[in-house]
Amino acid sequence: MSAIASAHAAPLVAPRVVALVGVSDGAGKLSGRPFQFCRQHGFTGQIYIVNPRRDTVLGETAYPSVVAIPVPVDHAYLLVGTGLVEAALDDCIAAGVKVVTVLADGFAEAGAEGRARQARLVAKANAAGIMLIGPNSMGVVNSGTGFVCTTNAAFKTNGLLPGRLAVLSHSGSLIGTLLSRGTVRNIGFSHFVSLGNEAQTCVGTVGLTLVDNPDIDGFVLFLETMRNSTAFARFAAAARRLGKPVVAYVLGKSREGQALSVSHTGALTGEAAAVGAFLRHHHIAEVSQLDALFEAPALLLQKPRLADRPRVATVLTTTGGGGAMLVDQLSLRGVALTGLGPDSAEFFRQNDIPFGSGKLVDVTLAGAQYDVMKAAITQLITDATTGLLVVAIGSSAQFNPELAVKPIIDAVAENPGAAPVAAFPLPHAPESMAMLQAAGIPAFGGVESAADTIALFLADDMGPDDMGYEEPERMAPDVAQKIAALIAAHSSGAVLDEVDAGEIFTGLGIAAPPAVWVADKGLKADDLDRVLDAAGVAYPVVAKLISPDLPHKTEYGAVTLNIMTGDALETAIATMRTHVARLAPHAQIDGVLIQPMVTGLGEALVGFRRDNLVGPVVTVGAGGVMAEIYRDVAIRPAPVSVQTARQMLDEVKGFALLRGYRGRPVGDLDALARLVALVSQLAAFYAIAEAEINPVLVQADGVVRLDALIRLGDENGALHG
Amino acid sequence: MSAIASAHAAPLVAPRVVALVGVSDGAGKLSGRPFQFCRQHGFTGQIYIVNPRRDTVLGETAYPSVVAIPVPVDHAYLLVGTGLVEAALDDCIAAGVKVVTVLADGFAEAGAEGRARQARLVAKANAAGIMLIGPNSMGVVNSGTGFVCTTNAAFKTNGLLPGRLAVLSHSGSLIGTLLSRGTVRNIGFSHFVSLGNEAQTCVGTVGLTLVDNPDIDGFVLFLETMRNSTAFARFAAAARRLGKPVVAYVLGKSREGQALSVSHTGALTGEAAAVGAFLRHHHIAEVSQLDALFEAPALLLQKPRLADRPRVATVLTTTGGGGAMLVDQLSLRGVALTGLGPDSAEFFRQNDIPFGSGKLVDVTLAGAQYDVMKAAITQLITDATTGLLVVAIGSSAQFNPELAVKPIIDAVAENPGAAPVAAFPLPHAPESMAMLQAAGIPAFGGVESAADTIALFLADDMGPDDMGYEEPERMAPDVAQKIAALIAAHSSGAVLDEVDAGEIFTGLGIAAPPAVWVADKGLKADDLDRVLDAAGVAYPVVAKLISPDLPHKTEYGAVTLNIMTGDALETAIATMRTHVARLAPHAQIDGVLIQPMVTGLGEALVGFRRDNLVGPVVTVGAGGVMAEIYRDVAIRPAPVSVQTARQMLDEVKGFALLRGYRGRPVGDLDALARLVALVSQLAAFYAIAEAEINPVLVQADGVVRLDALIRLGDENGALHG
């Protein structure tokens, strides 16, 4: 954690002196809320109101400026209109304020003028060493100290629960939604930060500032975009090191949602799949149900209890239909379920506890007895074959919490080293939920959020710091130098054709079949035969016109397959030239590339690009049209190790055809994984914006690169790492 | 509705005299619950307790038998153990009871003995004209009369809300879950029926019994199986005729869930996709979120207000992030969203109401004023371009219901013919929810259930009674007769090979290319040439060995493509015989089928089968391996019209390749739709259990059947109609 982050931690969430700048007088005004909420929730720090046009506001002395406040100010919340923000920031700078939060909109989300305004704000804050939150921020809240410095009306609540989860949200209104919905589940939050436009700070930097706060056990993120993936990754790594789970809900899974993210906070939004892969890579638990956002952390905090246990769930229930519903939802999410292991089955039999058949352990009404339920739970959590035990409780959760949840709580308390336990009361059962939570047992209010969270909890970790994870290979310096030189020969923004891009891939270690390059237009059949013979290329061959203007050659009739003779080759070249002259008359033709026809068991396409939000990513999909029609593509932040590339291939359904499907021959997926890992190394060359090999031919023994395409980034560097 | 159903309606849910058979004495006993709940909830009918071993039970006179009860009994709930059920039913028969509900388990779900026991129960009830609910039933509830005749502990609640939705559930425990979760959303239910094993009655017959009950506005189904699809379809049709929506949650979407359905209630479980298609076909709204099960009906009741309006949603919000979240979830479910139409945009501009940009109408804080919000809503719902208006309300829903929901309620009340409106309060806001519901405005507690329900509400109806729906064609009587004769030539259980099955398909009007049938093993190249010439079949040809034992010929090397000469044909036949002799030595070879090679733009596979749960279904998928690897198949109850078959093709992603994908030629999907409709006509022939054409070749002009397979049902008729 950086010294700067550390220095701002206290003034951000635990200031002693706060300035509220631009508070209007009169009840019900938005700008008056932070003052009223701080008072209502017992903030013990000093609050100064700044309003140059009044002597008193809301019954308090109003100061003409921040500079005029007689003591040093830790945190100022600027509640003034857009046009007054810069002057107010100047005032804060002059007063030596540490953290400034800005409410106003009209910045990066508001056209060129707004962007310029925002840039000036950031420059000023940076120069002064000020941490800036917003603009467009609904404020910062510390439930523990009563620093409820927000304009969000939800904090009018009298029941601000204590909690140990910090909320970082791009949306200011959502912090109110989370507060309200968490409260009804008896889940409180320690802090809320409304990040707004993230002009200077972002979820990553604010997260880093708070990550070692001892009042915080975990983080809850409501994300509309990703502005600084490097800072985000550092925050995620720090949280993981400290054993603090981070759970995220990402807005913009649909195109419409992405468009709204844009209009909403001025963020560019990229492909949802890239963001998802980035979050998984950094061990962030992405949930798809809103409730899981605050319900998941309690279970994820139990991860150490899972340790060497199998990644499986056992569902124990007193209520068949409800338990079956949970099993169904878990299975749909790919969770492996076990019934009773042999030891436990023997125990249940000896003790006459019913357990049904199959994968749901249904103790039926016998579970309404404390002793029976406690014995069953104790047996299951001390059985080494148990991963996570989930107890689905029936109506007794509603009317007999003592009967329904007491045996769970006692069994867990008496077996500290045992398997983790989660509970799902089928009915609405606030009293049982509260008892469970007080005992540190994660409980869920809905079957969907329970299933979402349990799936995340049991998922294998795939990030960089797990046991057995191979670091991506380091490129040999001479290889790197050679590739850098090849790239340097082209101007920025250039699209490199198969020959030029091919040189770079060959340099990386991804060779193509032998090829003959024919620039001369006049070659006849005999000449062509001689040239091929000299190069050791035998018929049948494939011929392609090479042009920087035709990245998708097939669509222009610029590829001919399976040419058997020199005569046919001569004809094919002439025909292709005719096609292109008609379909793309301005395309520059550099020559003809002739290669032996090679055949394989299947095709793949491998791509690399710099995502606007999360940076370099590598993708691999089934070849042909399947990747596109079925979106059958795996994606990861680049670079990846061969091991990770192999996991990617496992995710691509279409590669079933290369895994011995219905007796077909098996393709060399290990070679394909090595190729994917090599392509992912392009991440090291910031000039490369995008690259693709389409297709890669997968053979029984090895893979063959049949094409190559690379696009360099624009000069403005927008696409650089 | 049948006379029987009608005659049982009152004794089922509104009995005047109830017998509770087998109630134990002492507090806290399960069997005592129905009595206690009826008393607690003010049931005004007469209750008689039957217990031959006691004079009084729970302070009431206990009768030795039902016959001994001095008045005629409408409804008896048998709370006795499995072994005593038959005798208790005999007692009920002797006493002339109309409806008997059975709690005990140990019937169809418990092996052969249990099945026999259940069969005896049903036979007795049928003979006596008794309606039987269960066994394995947790009872029947009428909230309106206080007839709370259930063993489900959830009914201990004091707050049994009135309601106008009837719950029919295979799971008894789930009725408690729905009661409890509905109550917290302020949603009550009129009736609950726990269907148990559905030995005599089922969701369809009970639904038909209740469908015209004036206290019921709609039905909520928790389904673990489908035991009588014909009765279900009749119930669905009746509910639709009466404008009563039916919403269903189906357990068993996963394989594990299906296995549990089996163990849980003794039901066979079929393919989830077939059940889903069946429900859609019958206009049942299948939800995937449990909360939507009780939240959806209120919105679906508004369907008449949608009438001729466009099937689009407009989201109006005061809270950007929350509104965007709803838009995102709606878009993910394929809901079309519109921003402001031109008239409304003009209105908003003239009245200085902010509305953001894009598809989310964000009035921001301006929406915190009653007049602004009411004007905005009034404008939107009276705009003819609006379909459904959804209002996403921010924190004001929690603290200022008057401000947040009053304008919605007033605008709706003052514009009776306007567009339907739904509301989604972002925070937990029970007071606002109650106000909205009291005003008849559907409100949702979660973004996921809101999005699920809105998607169902706006979906185009595809069932049989919608405008523009074409009835499946009727088969000409002579065609039907001919096919019936062809089927009759084979024994039950037979698998018909390409030749025999092909005759049936040809009879239906699905011809194959001309073919030559060669039974003689000794034919040489010259002989083969002559035979082909005589039949008008020219090279290149394809040759296939025909055997009833090789339904998947390719896997046995029994197909050779692209044969150019008589010599090659002779060799190919010999080679194929060698292959089969090695791979399937016991396969009987009837001969060789030789057809001209035909080529097409793509392939499809078309199938027909009788699903164990929902009856005859027709499927169509992309050919090759795509259908299987990507589960890229559309399914419908059979028969279907050509129009419905066309809709099925639209659902198959892989057919993108035949729709002019990237400049490819367009395939004749109309011809394919006609073929699918013809195959679906096989539903009329109960002897056919399964049929498949794989592949159908799709050409630019027409389709060609390249194979054929039909399997007849077993003699026991398990797979028949």
Short mmCIF file of C-alpha atoms in Angstrom, two decimals, chain A residues 30 33 152-158 171 173-174 176-177 180-181 184-185 222 224 249-258 260-261 263-264 288-291 319-329 331-333 335 337 357-360 362 365 395-396 398-400 424-429 444-448 552 555 622 624-630 632 652-657 661-662 664, chain B residues 30 33 152-158 171 173-174 176-177 180-181 184-185 222 224 249-258 260-261 263-264 288-291 319-329 331-333 335 337 357-360 362 365 395-396 398-400 424-429 444-448 552 555 622 624-630 632 652-657 661-662 664:
data_model
loop_
_atom_site.label_atom_id
_atom_site.label_comp_id
_atom_site.label_asym_id
_atom_site.label_seq_id
_atom_site.Cartn_x
_atom_site.Cartn_y
_atom_site.Cartn_z
CA LEU A 30 -30.44 18.14 -0.70
CA ARG A 33 -28.58 16.17 4.17
CA ASN A 152 -28.37 9.83 -0.37
CA ALA A 153 -31.82 9.99 1.24
CA ALA A 154 -31.67 6.36 2.37
CA PHE A 155 -29.47 7.38 5.31
CA LYS A 156 -32.47 9.04 6.89
CA THR A 157 -32.99 5.57 8.39
CA ASN A 158 -32.78 5.27 12.14
CA SER A 171 -23.64 4.65 -8.61
CA SER A 173 -28.13 5.91 -5.63
CA LEU A 174 -27.20 2.25 -5.26
CA GLY A 176 -28.97 3.65 -0.57
CA THR A 177 -30.43 0.53 -2.16
CA SER A 180 -31.89 -0.57 2.76
CA ARG A 181 -31.81 -4.11 1.38
CA VAL A 184 -33.74 -5.98 6.05
CA ARG A 185 -31.40 -9.01 5.89
CA PHE A 222 -21.19 -1.96 -7.54
CA GLU A 224 -20.48 0.40 -13.94
CA TYR A 249 -22.03 -6.68 -9.21
CA VAL A 250 -21.28 -5.38 -12.70
CA LEU A 251 -23.78 -3.19 -14.52
CA GLY A 252 -23.70 -3.36 -18.30
CA LYS A 253 -24.01 -7.06 -19.05
CA SER A 254 -26.35 -6.13 -21.90
CA ARG A 255 -25.73 -3.71 -24.72
CA GLU A 256 -28.43 -1.40 -23.40
CA GLY A 257 -26.86 -1.51 -19.96
CA GLN A 258 -23.50 -0.67 -21.48
CA LEU A 260 -26.42 3.53 -19.98
CA SER A 261 -23.08 3.16 -18.26
CA SER A 263 -24.40 8.17 -20.44
CA HIS A 264 -24.48 7.66 -16.73
CA SER A 288 -25.38 -11.99 -10.88
CA GLN A 289 -28.06 -11.58 -8.21
CA LEU A 290 -28.17 -8.21 -6.46
CA ASP A 291 -28.88 -9.76 -3.06
CA THR A 319 -38.19 -29.93 3.93
CA GLY A 320 -37.98 -32.03 0.79
CA GLY A 321 -39.33 -29.60 -1.79
CA GLY A 322 -37.27 -26.67 -0.52
CA GLY A 323 -34.10 -28.71 -0.32
CA ALA A 324 -34.70 -30.06 -3.81
CA MET A 325 -35.14 -26.52 -5.13
CA LEU A 326 -31.74 -25.56 -3.70
CA VAL A 327 -30.10 -28.70 -5.13
CA ASP A 328 -31.65 -27.90 -8.50
CA GLN A 329 -30.32 -24.32 -8.51
CA SER A 331 -26.65 -28.08 -10.03
CA LEU A 332 -27.65 -25.58 -12.68
CA ARG A 333 -24.61 -23.54 -11.62
CA VAL A 335 -21.88 -27.17 -8.15
CA LEU A 337 -23.23 -32.27 -4.79
CA SER A 357 -32.11 -41.31 -1.16
CA GLY A 358 -29.89 -39.57 -3.66
CA LYS A 359 -28.00 -36.35 -3.23
CA LEU A 360 -30.36 -34.51 -0.90
CA ASP A 362 -33.61 -35.18 3.88
CA LEU A 365 -39.68 -34.19 10.37
CA SER A 395 -41.18 -23.61 8.43
CA SER A 396 -39.60 -24.16 11.83
CA GLN A 398 -40.15 -19.01 11.08
CA PHE A 399 -41.85 -20.12 14.30
CA ASN A 400 -39.24 -22.12 16.21
CA PHE A 424 -30.99 -21.16 3.86
CA PRO A 425 -34.31 -20.71 5.64
CA LEU A 426 -37.09 -21.40 3.13
CA PRO A 427 -39.63 -19.04 4.73
CA HIS A 428 -39.09 -15.38 5.50
CA ALA A 429 -37.48 -15.81 8.92
CA PHE A 444 -29.27 -16.52 2.62
CA GLY A 445 -32.62 -14.94 1.97
CA GLY A 446 -33.18 -16.35 -1.49
CA VAL A 447 -32.50 -19.63 -3.24
CA GLU A 448 -30.94 -17.85 -6.21
CA HIS A 552 -10.49 -10.81 -44.69
CA GLU A 555 -14.65 -12.46 -48.62
CA ALA A 622 -13.58 -22.95 -32.14
CA GLY A 624 -15.21 -21.77 -38.61
CA VAL A 625 -18.34 -19.89 -37.73
CA MET A 626 -19.01 -21.53 -34.37
CA ALA A 627 -17.13 -18.98 -32.27
CA GLU A 628 -19.23 -16.21 -33.72
CA ILE A 629 -22.66 -17.85 -33.91
CA TYR A 630 -22.47 -19.47 -30.48
CA ASP A 632 -18.05 -20.05 -28.05
CA VAL A 652 -14.71 -23.98 -25.49
CA LYS A 653 -17.58 -26.36 -26.21
CA GLY A 654 -16.75 -26.72 -29.91
CA PHE A 655 -13.41 -28.31 -29.08
CA ALA A 656 -15.42 -31.37 -28.03
CA LEU A 657 -14.84 -32.34 -31.65
CA TYR A 661 -16.10 -36.88 -29.72
CA ARG A 662 -17.98 -40.00 -30.88
CA ARG A 664 -13.26 -39.03 -33.80
CA LEU B 30 -48.44 -33.01 13.47
CA ARG B 33 -52.32 -29.05 13.20
CA ASN B 152 -47.79 -27.31 7.11
CA ALA B 153 -46.41 -25.46 10.13
CA ALA B 154 -46.23 -22.14 8.28
CA PHE B 155 -49.97 -21.67 8.78
CA LYS B 156 -49.32 -21.07 12.45
CA THR B 157 -48.96 -17.46 11.29
CA ASN B 158 -51.44 -14.96 12.64
CA SER B 171 -44.41 -30.02 -2.81
CA SER B 173 -43.48 -27.81 2.20
CA LEU B 174 -43.36 -25.19 -0.55
CA GLY B 176 -45.50 -22.76 3.54
CA THR B 177 -42.56 -21.08 1.82
CA SER B 180 -44.38 -16.79 4.25
CA ARG B 181 -42.57 -15.09 1.37
CA VAL B 184 -43.67 -10.27 3.50
CA ARG B 185 -44.39 -8.84 0.02
CA PHE B 222 -45.00 -25.23 -8.04
CA GLU B 224 -42.05 -31.15 -9.86
CA TYR B 249 -42.01 -22.58 -11.19
CA VAL B 250 -40.65 -25.92 -12.40
CA LEU B 251 -38.31 -27.95 -10.24
CA GLY B 252 -35.90 -30.23 -12.07
CA LYS B 253 -34.17 -27.93 -14.52
CA SER B 254 -30.93 -29.74 -13.71
CA ARG B 255 -30.26 -33.44 -13.85
CA GLU B 256 -29.80 -33.53 -10.07
CA GLY B 257 -33.09 -31.73 -9.63
CA GLN B 258 -34.76 -34.23 -11.93
CA LEU B 260 -34.79 -35.53 -6.78
CA SER B 261 -38.17 -35.13 -8.38
CA SER B 263 -37.23 -39.76 -5.36
CA HIS B 264 -39.40 -37.06 -3.96
CA SER B 288 -37.07 -18.82 -13.10
CA GLN B 289 -37.01 -16.71 -9.93
CA LEU B 290 -38.99 -18.05 -6.99
CA ASP B 291 -40.22 -14.58 -6.00
CA THR B 319 -32.43 7.07 -9.58
CA GLY B 320 -29.96 6.59 -12.42
CA GLY B 321 -28.04 3.56 -11.17
CA GLY B 322 -31.13 1.65 -10.11
CA GLY B 323 -32.97 2.40 -13.33
CA ALA B 324 -29.91 1.35 -15.33
CA MET B 325 -29.74 -1.92 -13.42
CA LEU B 326 -33.36 -2.68 -14.37
CA VAL B 327 -32.72 -1.73 -18.01
CA ASP B 328 -29.69 -4.02 -18.01
CA GLN B 329 -31.62 -6.97 -16.63
CA SER B 331 -32.22 -6.22 -22.00
CA LEU B 332 -30.50 -9.44 -20.96
CA ARG B 333 -33.93 -11.09 -21.16
CA VAL B 335 -37.09 -7.05 -23.66
CA LEU B 337 -36.88 -0.86 -24.50
CA SER B 357 -30.38 10.47 -22.87
CA GLY B 358 -30.85 7.03 -24.30
CA LYS B 359 -33.35 4.40 -23.31
CA LEU B 360 -33.66 5.19 -19.61
CA ASP B 362 -34.22 9.57 -15.84
CA LEU B 365 -34.35 14.63 -8.44
CA SER B 395 -34.97 6.13 -1.71
CA SER B 396 -38.14 8.20 -1.58
CA GLN B 398 -38.69 4.14 1.67
CA PHE B 399 -39.24 7.44 3.47
CA ASN B 400 -41.77 9.36 1.41
CA PHE B 424 -39.98 -1.37 -8.75
CA PRO B 425 -38.88 0.34 -5.54
CA LEU B 426 -35.09 0.06 -5.30
CA PRO B 427 -34.97 0.05 -1.49
CA HIS B 428 -36.87 -2.29 0.78
CA ALA B 429 -40.09 -0.27 1.00
CA PHE B 444 -41.70 -6.01 -7.50
CA GLY B 445 -39.33 -6.62 -4.63
CA GLY B 446 -36.32 -7.59 -6.70
CA VAL B 447 -34.76 -6.49 -9.96
CA GLU B 448 -34.47 -10.08 -11.17
CA HIS B 552 -26.39 -44.98 -36.86
CA GLU B 555 -20.43 -45.11 -37.00
CA ALA B 622 -28.83 -27.52 -36.99
CA GLY B 624 -23.83 -32.01 -38.04
CA VAL B 625 -22.70 -31.90 -34.46
CA MET B 626 -23.93 -28.42 -33.58
CA ALA B 627 -27.32 -29.49 -32.28
CA GLU B 628 -25.67 -31.80 -29.81
CA ILE B 629 -22.64 -29.78 -28.71
CA TYR B 630 -24.50 -26.50 -28.34
CA ASP B 632 -29.06 -25.81 -30.49
CA VAL B 652 -32.00 -22.27 -33.96
CA LYS B 653 -28.82 -20.19 -33.95
CA GLY B 654 -26.94 -22.49 -36.31
CA PHE B 655 -29.43 -21.74 -39.08
CA ALA B 656 -27.82 -18.30 -39.25
CA LEU B 657 -25.63 -20.03 -41.85
CA TYR B 661 -24.72 -15.18 -43.02
CA ARG B 662 -21.75 -13.13 -44.31
CA ARG B 664 -23.53 -16.96 -48.01
#
